Tab-separated table of C-alpha atoms and ligand atoms in Angstrom:
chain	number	residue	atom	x	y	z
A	1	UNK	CA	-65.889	-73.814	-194.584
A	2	UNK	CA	-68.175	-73.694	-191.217
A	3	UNK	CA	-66.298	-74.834	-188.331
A	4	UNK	CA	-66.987	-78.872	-187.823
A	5	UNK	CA	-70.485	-79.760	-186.273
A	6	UNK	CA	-70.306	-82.602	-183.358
A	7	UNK	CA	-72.784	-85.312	-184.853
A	8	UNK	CA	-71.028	-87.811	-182.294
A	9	UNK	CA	-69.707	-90.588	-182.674
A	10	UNK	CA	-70.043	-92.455	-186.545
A	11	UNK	CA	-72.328	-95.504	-186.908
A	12	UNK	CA	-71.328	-98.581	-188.414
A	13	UNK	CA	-72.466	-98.533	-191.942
A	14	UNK	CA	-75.762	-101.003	-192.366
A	15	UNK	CA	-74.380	-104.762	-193.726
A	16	UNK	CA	-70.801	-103.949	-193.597
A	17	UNK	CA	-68.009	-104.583	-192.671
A	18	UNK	CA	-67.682	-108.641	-192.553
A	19	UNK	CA	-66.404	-110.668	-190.396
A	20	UNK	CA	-66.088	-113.986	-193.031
A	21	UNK	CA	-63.347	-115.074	-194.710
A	22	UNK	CA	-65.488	-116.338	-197.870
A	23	UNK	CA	-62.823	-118.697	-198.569
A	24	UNK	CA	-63.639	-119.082	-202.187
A	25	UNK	CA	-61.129	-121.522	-203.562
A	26	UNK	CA	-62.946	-123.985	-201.125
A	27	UNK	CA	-65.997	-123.559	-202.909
A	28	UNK	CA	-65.083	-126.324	-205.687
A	29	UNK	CA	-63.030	-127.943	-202.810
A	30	UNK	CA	-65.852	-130.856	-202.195
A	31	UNK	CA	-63.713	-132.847	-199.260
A	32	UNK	CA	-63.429	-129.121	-197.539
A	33	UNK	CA	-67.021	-128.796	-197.941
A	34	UNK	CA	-68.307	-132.090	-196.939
A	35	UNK	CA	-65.896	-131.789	-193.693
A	36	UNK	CA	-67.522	-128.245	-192.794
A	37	UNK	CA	-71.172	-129.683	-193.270
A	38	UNK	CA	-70.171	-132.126	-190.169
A	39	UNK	CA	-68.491	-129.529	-188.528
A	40	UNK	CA	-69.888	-129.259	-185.087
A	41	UNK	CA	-69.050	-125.390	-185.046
A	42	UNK	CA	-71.151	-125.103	-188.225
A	43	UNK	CA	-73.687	-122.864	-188.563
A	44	UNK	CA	-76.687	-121.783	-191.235
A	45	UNK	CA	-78.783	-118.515	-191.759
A	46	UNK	CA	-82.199	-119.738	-192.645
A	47	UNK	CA	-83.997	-117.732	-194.831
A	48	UNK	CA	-87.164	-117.828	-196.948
A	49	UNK	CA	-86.559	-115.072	-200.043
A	50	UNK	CA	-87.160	-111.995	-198.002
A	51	UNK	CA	-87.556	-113.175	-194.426
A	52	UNK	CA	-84.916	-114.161	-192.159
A	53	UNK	CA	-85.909	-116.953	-189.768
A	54	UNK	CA	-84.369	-116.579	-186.210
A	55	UNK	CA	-84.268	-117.586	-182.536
A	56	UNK	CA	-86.403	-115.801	-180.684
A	57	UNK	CA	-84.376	-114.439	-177.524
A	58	UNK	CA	-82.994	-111.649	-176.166
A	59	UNK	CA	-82.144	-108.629	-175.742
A	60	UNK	CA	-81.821	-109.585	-179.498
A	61	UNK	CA	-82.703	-112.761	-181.772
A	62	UNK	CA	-80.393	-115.321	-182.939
A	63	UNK	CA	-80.428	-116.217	-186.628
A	64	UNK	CA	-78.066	-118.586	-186.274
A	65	UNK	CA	-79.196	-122.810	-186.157
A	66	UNK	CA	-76.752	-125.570	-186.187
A	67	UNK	CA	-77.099	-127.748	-189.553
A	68	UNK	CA	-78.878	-130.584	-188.577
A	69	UNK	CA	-82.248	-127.755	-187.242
A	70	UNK	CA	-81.169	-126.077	-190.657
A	71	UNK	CA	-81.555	-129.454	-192.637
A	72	UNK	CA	-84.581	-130.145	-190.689
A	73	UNK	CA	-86.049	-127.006	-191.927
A	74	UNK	CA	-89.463	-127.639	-194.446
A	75	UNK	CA	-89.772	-126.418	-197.977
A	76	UNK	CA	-85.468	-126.490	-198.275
A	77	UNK	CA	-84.403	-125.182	-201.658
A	78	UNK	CA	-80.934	-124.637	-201.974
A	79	UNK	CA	-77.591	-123.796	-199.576
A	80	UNK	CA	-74.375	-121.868	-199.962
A	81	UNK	CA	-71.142	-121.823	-198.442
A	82	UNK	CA	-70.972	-118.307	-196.861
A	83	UNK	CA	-67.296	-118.716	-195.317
A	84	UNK	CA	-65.217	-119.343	-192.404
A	85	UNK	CA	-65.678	-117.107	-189.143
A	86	UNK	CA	-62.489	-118.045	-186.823
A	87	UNK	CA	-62.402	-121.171	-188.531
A	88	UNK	CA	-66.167	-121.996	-187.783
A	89	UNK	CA	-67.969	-122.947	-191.375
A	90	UNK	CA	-71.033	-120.762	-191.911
A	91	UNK	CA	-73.949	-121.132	-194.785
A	92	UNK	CA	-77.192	-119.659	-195.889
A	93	UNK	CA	-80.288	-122.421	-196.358
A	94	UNK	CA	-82.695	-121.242	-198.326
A	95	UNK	CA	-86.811	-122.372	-197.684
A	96	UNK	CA	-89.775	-121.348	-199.484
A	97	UNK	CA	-91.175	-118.530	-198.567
A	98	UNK	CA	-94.402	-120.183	-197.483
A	99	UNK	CA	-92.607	-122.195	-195.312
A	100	UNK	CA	-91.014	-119.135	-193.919
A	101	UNK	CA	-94.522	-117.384	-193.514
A	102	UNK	CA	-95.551	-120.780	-191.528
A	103	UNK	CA	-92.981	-120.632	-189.084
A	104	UNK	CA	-93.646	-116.943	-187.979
A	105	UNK	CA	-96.968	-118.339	-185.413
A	106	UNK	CA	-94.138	-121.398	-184.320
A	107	UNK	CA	-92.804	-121.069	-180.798
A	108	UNK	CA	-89.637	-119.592	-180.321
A	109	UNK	CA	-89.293	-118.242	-183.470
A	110	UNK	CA	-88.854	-114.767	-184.996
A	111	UNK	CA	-89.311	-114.319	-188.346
A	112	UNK	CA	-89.018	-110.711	-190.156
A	113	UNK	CA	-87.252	-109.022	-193.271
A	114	UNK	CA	-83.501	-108.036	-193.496
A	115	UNK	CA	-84.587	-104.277	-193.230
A	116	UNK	CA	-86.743	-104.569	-190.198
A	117	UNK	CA	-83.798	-106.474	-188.180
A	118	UNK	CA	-80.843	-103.988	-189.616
A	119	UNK	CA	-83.287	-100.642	-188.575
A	120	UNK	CA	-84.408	-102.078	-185.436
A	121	UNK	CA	-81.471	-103.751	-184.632
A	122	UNK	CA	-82.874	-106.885	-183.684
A	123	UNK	CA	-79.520	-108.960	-184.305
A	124	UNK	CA	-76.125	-108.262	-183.326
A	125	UNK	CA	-74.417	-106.058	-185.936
A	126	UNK	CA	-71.851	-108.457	-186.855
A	127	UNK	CA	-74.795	-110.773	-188.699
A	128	UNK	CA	-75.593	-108.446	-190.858
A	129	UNK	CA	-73.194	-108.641	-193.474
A	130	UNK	CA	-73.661	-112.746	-193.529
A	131	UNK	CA	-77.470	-112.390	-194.071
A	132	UNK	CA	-76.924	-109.990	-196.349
A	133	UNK	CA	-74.346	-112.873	-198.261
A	134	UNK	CA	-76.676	-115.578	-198.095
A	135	UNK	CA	-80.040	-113.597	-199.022
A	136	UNK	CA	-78.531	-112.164	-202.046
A	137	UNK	CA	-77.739	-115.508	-203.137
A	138	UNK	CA	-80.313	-117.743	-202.399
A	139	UNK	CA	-81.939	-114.892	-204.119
A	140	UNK	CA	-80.258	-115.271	-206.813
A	141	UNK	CA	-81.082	-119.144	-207.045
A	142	UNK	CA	-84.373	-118.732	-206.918
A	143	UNK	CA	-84.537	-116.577	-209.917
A	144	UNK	CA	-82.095	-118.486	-211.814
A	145	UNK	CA	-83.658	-122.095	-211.620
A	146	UNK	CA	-83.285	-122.677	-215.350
A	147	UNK	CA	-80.883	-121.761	-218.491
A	148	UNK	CA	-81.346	-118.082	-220.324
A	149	UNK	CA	-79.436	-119.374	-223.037
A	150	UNK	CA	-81.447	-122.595	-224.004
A	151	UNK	CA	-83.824	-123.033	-220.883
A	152	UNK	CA	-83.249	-126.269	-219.769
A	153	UNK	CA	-83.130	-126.644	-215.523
A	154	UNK	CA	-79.622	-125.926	-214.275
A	155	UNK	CA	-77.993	-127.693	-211.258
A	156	UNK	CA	-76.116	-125.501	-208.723
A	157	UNK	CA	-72.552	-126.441	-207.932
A	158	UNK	CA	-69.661	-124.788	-206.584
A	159	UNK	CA	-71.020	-124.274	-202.972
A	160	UNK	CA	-73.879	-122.480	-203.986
A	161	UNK	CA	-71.613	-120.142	-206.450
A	162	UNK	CA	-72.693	-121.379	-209.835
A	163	UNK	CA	-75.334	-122.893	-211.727
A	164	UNK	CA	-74.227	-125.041	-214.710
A	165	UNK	CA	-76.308	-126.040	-217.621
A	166	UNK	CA	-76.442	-129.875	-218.158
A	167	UNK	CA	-77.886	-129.060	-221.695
A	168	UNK	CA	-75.951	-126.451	-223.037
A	169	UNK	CA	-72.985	-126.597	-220.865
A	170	UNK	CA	-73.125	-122.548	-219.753
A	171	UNK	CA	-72.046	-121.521	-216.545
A	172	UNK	CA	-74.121	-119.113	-214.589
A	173	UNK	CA	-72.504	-117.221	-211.472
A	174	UNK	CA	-74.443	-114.933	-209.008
A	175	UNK	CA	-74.791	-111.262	-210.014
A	176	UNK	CA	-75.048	-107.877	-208.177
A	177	UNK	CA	-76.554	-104.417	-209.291
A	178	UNK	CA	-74.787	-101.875	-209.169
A	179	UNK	CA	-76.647	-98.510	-207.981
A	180	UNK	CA	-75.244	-94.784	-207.919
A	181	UNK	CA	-76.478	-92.852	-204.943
A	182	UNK	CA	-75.430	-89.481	-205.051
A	183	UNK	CA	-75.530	-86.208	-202.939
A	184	UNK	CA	-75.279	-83.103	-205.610
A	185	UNK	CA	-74.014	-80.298	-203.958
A	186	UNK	CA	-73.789	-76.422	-205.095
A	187	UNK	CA	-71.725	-74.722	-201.889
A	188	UNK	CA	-73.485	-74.652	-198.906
A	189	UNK	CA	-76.346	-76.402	-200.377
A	190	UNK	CA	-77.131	-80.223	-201.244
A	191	UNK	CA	-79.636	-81.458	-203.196
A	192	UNK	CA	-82.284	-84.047	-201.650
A	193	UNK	CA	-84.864	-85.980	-202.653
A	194	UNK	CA	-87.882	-87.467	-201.775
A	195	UNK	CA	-89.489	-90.911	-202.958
A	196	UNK	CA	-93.065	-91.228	-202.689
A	197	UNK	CA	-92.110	-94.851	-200.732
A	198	UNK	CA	-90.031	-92.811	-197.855
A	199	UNK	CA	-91.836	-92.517	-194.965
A	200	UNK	CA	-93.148	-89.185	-194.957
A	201	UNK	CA	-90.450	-86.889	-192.906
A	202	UNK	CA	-87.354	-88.524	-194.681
A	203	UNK	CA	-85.456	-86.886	-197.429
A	204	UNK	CA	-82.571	-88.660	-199.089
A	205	UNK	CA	-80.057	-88.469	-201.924
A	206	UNK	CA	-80.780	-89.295	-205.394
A	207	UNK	CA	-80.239	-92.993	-207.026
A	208	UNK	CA	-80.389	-95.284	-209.424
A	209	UNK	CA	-79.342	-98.530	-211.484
A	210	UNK	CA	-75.877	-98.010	-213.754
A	211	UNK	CA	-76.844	-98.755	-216.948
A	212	UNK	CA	-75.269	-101.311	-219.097
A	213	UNK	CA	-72.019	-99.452	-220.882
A	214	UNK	CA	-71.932	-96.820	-218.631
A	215	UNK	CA	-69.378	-95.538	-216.139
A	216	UNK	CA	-70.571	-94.423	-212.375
A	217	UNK	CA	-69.808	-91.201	-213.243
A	218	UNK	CA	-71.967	-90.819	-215.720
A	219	UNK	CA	-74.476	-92.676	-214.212
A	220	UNK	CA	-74.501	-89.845	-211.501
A	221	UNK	CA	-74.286	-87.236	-213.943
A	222	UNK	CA	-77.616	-89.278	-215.924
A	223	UNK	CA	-79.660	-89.462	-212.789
A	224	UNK	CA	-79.092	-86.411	-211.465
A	225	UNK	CA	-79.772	-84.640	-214.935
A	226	UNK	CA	-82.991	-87.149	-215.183
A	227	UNK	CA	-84.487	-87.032	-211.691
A	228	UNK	CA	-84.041	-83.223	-210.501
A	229	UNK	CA	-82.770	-81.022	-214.154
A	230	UNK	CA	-79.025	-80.876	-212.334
A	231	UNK	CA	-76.260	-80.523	-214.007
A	232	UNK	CA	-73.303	-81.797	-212.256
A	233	UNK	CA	-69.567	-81.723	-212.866
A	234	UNK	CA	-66.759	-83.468	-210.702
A	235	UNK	CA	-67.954	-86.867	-209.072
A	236	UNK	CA	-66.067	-88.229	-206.218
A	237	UNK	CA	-66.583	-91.730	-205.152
A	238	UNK	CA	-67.344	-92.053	-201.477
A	239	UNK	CA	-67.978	-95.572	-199.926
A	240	UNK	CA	-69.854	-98.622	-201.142
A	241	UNK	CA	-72.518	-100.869	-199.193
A	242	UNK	CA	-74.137	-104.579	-200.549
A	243	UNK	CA	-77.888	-103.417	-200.617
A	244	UNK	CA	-79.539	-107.092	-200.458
A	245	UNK	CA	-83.150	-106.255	-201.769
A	246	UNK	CA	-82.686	-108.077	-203.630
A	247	UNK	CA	-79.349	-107.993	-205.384
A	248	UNK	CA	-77.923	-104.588	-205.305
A	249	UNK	CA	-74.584	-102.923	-204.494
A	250	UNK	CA	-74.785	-99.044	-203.614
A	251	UNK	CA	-72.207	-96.922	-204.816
A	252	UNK	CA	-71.737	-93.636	-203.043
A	253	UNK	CA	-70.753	-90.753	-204.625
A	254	UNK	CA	-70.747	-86.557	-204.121
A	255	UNK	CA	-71.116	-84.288	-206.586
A	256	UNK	CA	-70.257	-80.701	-207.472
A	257	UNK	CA	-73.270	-79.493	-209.144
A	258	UNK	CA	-73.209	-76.850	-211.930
A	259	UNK	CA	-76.685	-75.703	-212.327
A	260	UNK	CA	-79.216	-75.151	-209.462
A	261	UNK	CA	-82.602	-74.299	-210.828
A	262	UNK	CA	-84.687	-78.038	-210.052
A	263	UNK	CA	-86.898	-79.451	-212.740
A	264	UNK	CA	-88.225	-82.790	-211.062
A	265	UNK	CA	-89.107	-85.918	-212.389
A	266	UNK	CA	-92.571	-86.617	-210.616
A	267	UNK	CA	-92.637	-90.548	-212.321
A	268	UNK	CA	-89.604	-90.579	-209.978
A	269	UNK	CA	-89.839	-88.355	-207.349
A	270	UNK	CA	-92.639	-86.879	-205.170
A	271	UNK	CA	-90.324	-83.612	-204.604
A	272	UNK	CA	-86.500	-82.951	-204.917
A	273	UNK	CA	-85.097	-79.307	-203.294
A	274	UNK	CA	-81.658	-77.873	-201.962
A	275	UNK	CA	-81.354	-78.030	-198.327
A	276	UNK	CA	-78.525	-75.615	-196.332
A	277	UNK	CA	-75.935	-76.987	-194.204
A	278	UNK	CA	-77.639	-76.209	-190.774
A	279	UNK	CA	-80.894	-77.926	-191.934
A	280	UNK	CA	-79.417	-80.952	-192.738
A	281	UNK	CA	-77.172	-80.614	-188.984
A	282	UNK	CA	-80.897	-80.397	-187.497
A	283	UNK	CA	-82.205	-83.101	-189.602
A	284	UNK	CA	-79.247	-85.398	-188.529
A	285	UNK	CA	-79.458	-84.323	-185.156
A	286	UNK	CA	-83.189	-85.352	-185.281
A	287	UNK	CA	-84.612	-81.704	-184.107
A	288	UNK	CA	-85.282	-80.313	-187.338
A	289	UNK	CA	-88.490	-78.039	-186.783
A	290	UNK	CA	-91.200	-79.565	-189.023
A	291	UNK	CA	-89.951	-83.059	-187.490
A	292	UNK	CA	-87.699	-83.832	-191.624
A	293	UNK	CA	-85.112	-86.362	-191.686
A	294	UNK	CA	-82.334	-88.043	-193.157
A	295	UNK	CA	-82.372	-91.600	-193.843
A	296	UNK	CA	-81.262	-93.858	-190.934
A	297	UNK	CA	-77.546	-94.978	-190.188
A	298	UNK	CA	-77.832	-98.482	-191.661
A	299	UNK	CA	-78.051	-97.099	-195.129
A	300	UNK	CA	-75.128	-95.279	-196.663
A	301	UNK	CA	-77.155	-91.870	-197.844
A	302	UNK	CA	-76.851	-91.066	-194.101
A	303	UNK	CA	-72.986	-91.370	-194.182
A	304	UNK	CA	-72.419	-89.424	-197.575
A	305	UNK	CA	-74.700	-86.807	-196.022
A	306	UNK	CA	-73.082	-86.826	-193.106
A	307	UNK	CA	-69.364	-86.764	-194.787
A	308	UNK	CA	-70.692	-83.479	-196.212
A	309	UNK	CA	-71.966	-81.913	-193.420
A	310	UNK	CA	-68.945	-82.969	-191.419
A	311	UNK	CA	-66.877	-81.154	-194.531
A	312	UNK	CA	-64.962	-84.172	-195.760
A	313	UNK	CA	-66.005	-82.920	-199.201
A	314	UNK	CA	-64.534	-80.042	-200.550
B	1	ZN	ZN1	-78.327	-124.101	-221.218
């Protein structure tokens, strides 16, 4: 093993780690919740599908509004209760997203997607994981507006945690994705990818959706086989992040890979290739010679690289 490399110090992971207390046994509490809606230390994330509405300020924006400018808000769809932050209540309300798209030319406001804010860092870190909350769920809502099991419009209860069917009496509860993203790695070597949506320097590790009946490990072993013609043996989880776009949950994972000759899938990929040690150091490092990269800090490929690199894998 090559002696340690000094990347500096390590970034906060992108949407993690929260502050909230999500408080769920309140959510069917409706006293607790009707006291926290006239809480004057409430607070709401406003946000219309994909773009988070904010206070323009600075150095950064504030995406938080007090409940009555929330309420006050045009094309409202639904709310959730998001937790307690040092007792303070905090929610997600949800607009259309035209009325979202209308408020971007209003004074004093800032209105951009989650992705945008987390890369550019145009809110303090600690509202990340919130937005994140309240995005995924109002997502959720606005997808889930009426039964799959007899169709008939459902009503959301629970604080924004359930739908129930009036009709058919099912209960429908917000869901996440779950995603392997894996770095393969043969040695000195990992194996990166590149999507034809990356910007065009950035290499990152492989991914994709766990499949119904299937464990993460052989989800990595699946996509890696799939995407690139690797054939992988030990998986060791790594770290998770909540990957709000819409509903996802990333599951990071290394690999020890037991083939090396690439076959890649170009419906997937535009390219896929091993990279050494010291070009991935250069690529972190941003210095790499023909200007490559890794993915940014916010998202977790940059940490399981990174763990690699920094040989926290064996
Ligand atoms: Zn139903």
């Amino acid at each position: 093993m090559p002696s340690r490399p000094d990347l500096g110090p390590k970034p906060r992971l992108g949407y993690t780690p929260s502050r909230l207390a999500r408080a769920a046994q309140l959510r069917t509490d409706e006293a607790a919740l009707s006291k926290f809606g006239a809480d004057p230390r409430a607070r709401a994330y406003v946000i219309g599908i994909d773009m988070i509405v904010m206070k323009k300020a600075s150095p950064v924006s504030d995406p938080l509004f007090t409940l009555a400018q929330a309420r006050a808000m045009e094309g409202a769809t639904e709310s959730v209760f998001l937790g307690l932050i040092e007792g303070a209540p905090r929610f997600g309300f949800g607009i259309t997203a035209q009325a979202a798209e209308a408020l971007k030319s209003r004074e004093g406001f800032h209105v951009t997607d989650l992705r945008s804010i987390a890369v550019q860092g145009l809110v303090e870190p600690d509202h990340l994981p919130p937005i994140a909350e309240a995005k995924a769920v109002l997502h959720w809502h606005a997808r889930h507006r009426f039964c799959p099991n007899c169709g008939a419009p459902t009503q959301p209860v629970a604080g924004g945690w359930k739908r129930d069917c009036p009709a058919c009496k099912a209960e429908h509860f917000p869901r996440t994705d779950p995603v392997v993203i894996m770095l393969a790695t043969d040695g000195e070597r990992c194996l990166l990818g590149r999507s034809p949506r990356f910007a065009p320097t950035m290499w990152s590790c492989l991914a994709g959706f766990v499949e119904p009946g299937e464990s993460i490990e052989d989800a990595v072993h699946r996509e890696t086989r799939e995407e690139a013609g690797i054939t992988c043996g030990r998986v060791r989880y790594f770290a998770s992040q909540p990957w709000p776009f819409p509903t996802s949950l990333m599951i990071g994972c290394h690999a020890e890979a037991l083939t090396t000759d690439i076959v890649v899938d170009r419906e997937e990929l535009e390219d896929a290739r091993w990279f050494a040690r010291d070009e991935i150091i250069d690529m972190l490092k941003r210095r790499h010679s023909q200007g490559l990269t890794t993915p940014p800090p916010v998202a977790i490929a940059h940490h399981i690289i990174r763990a690699w690199v920094e040989g926290e894998v064996d």
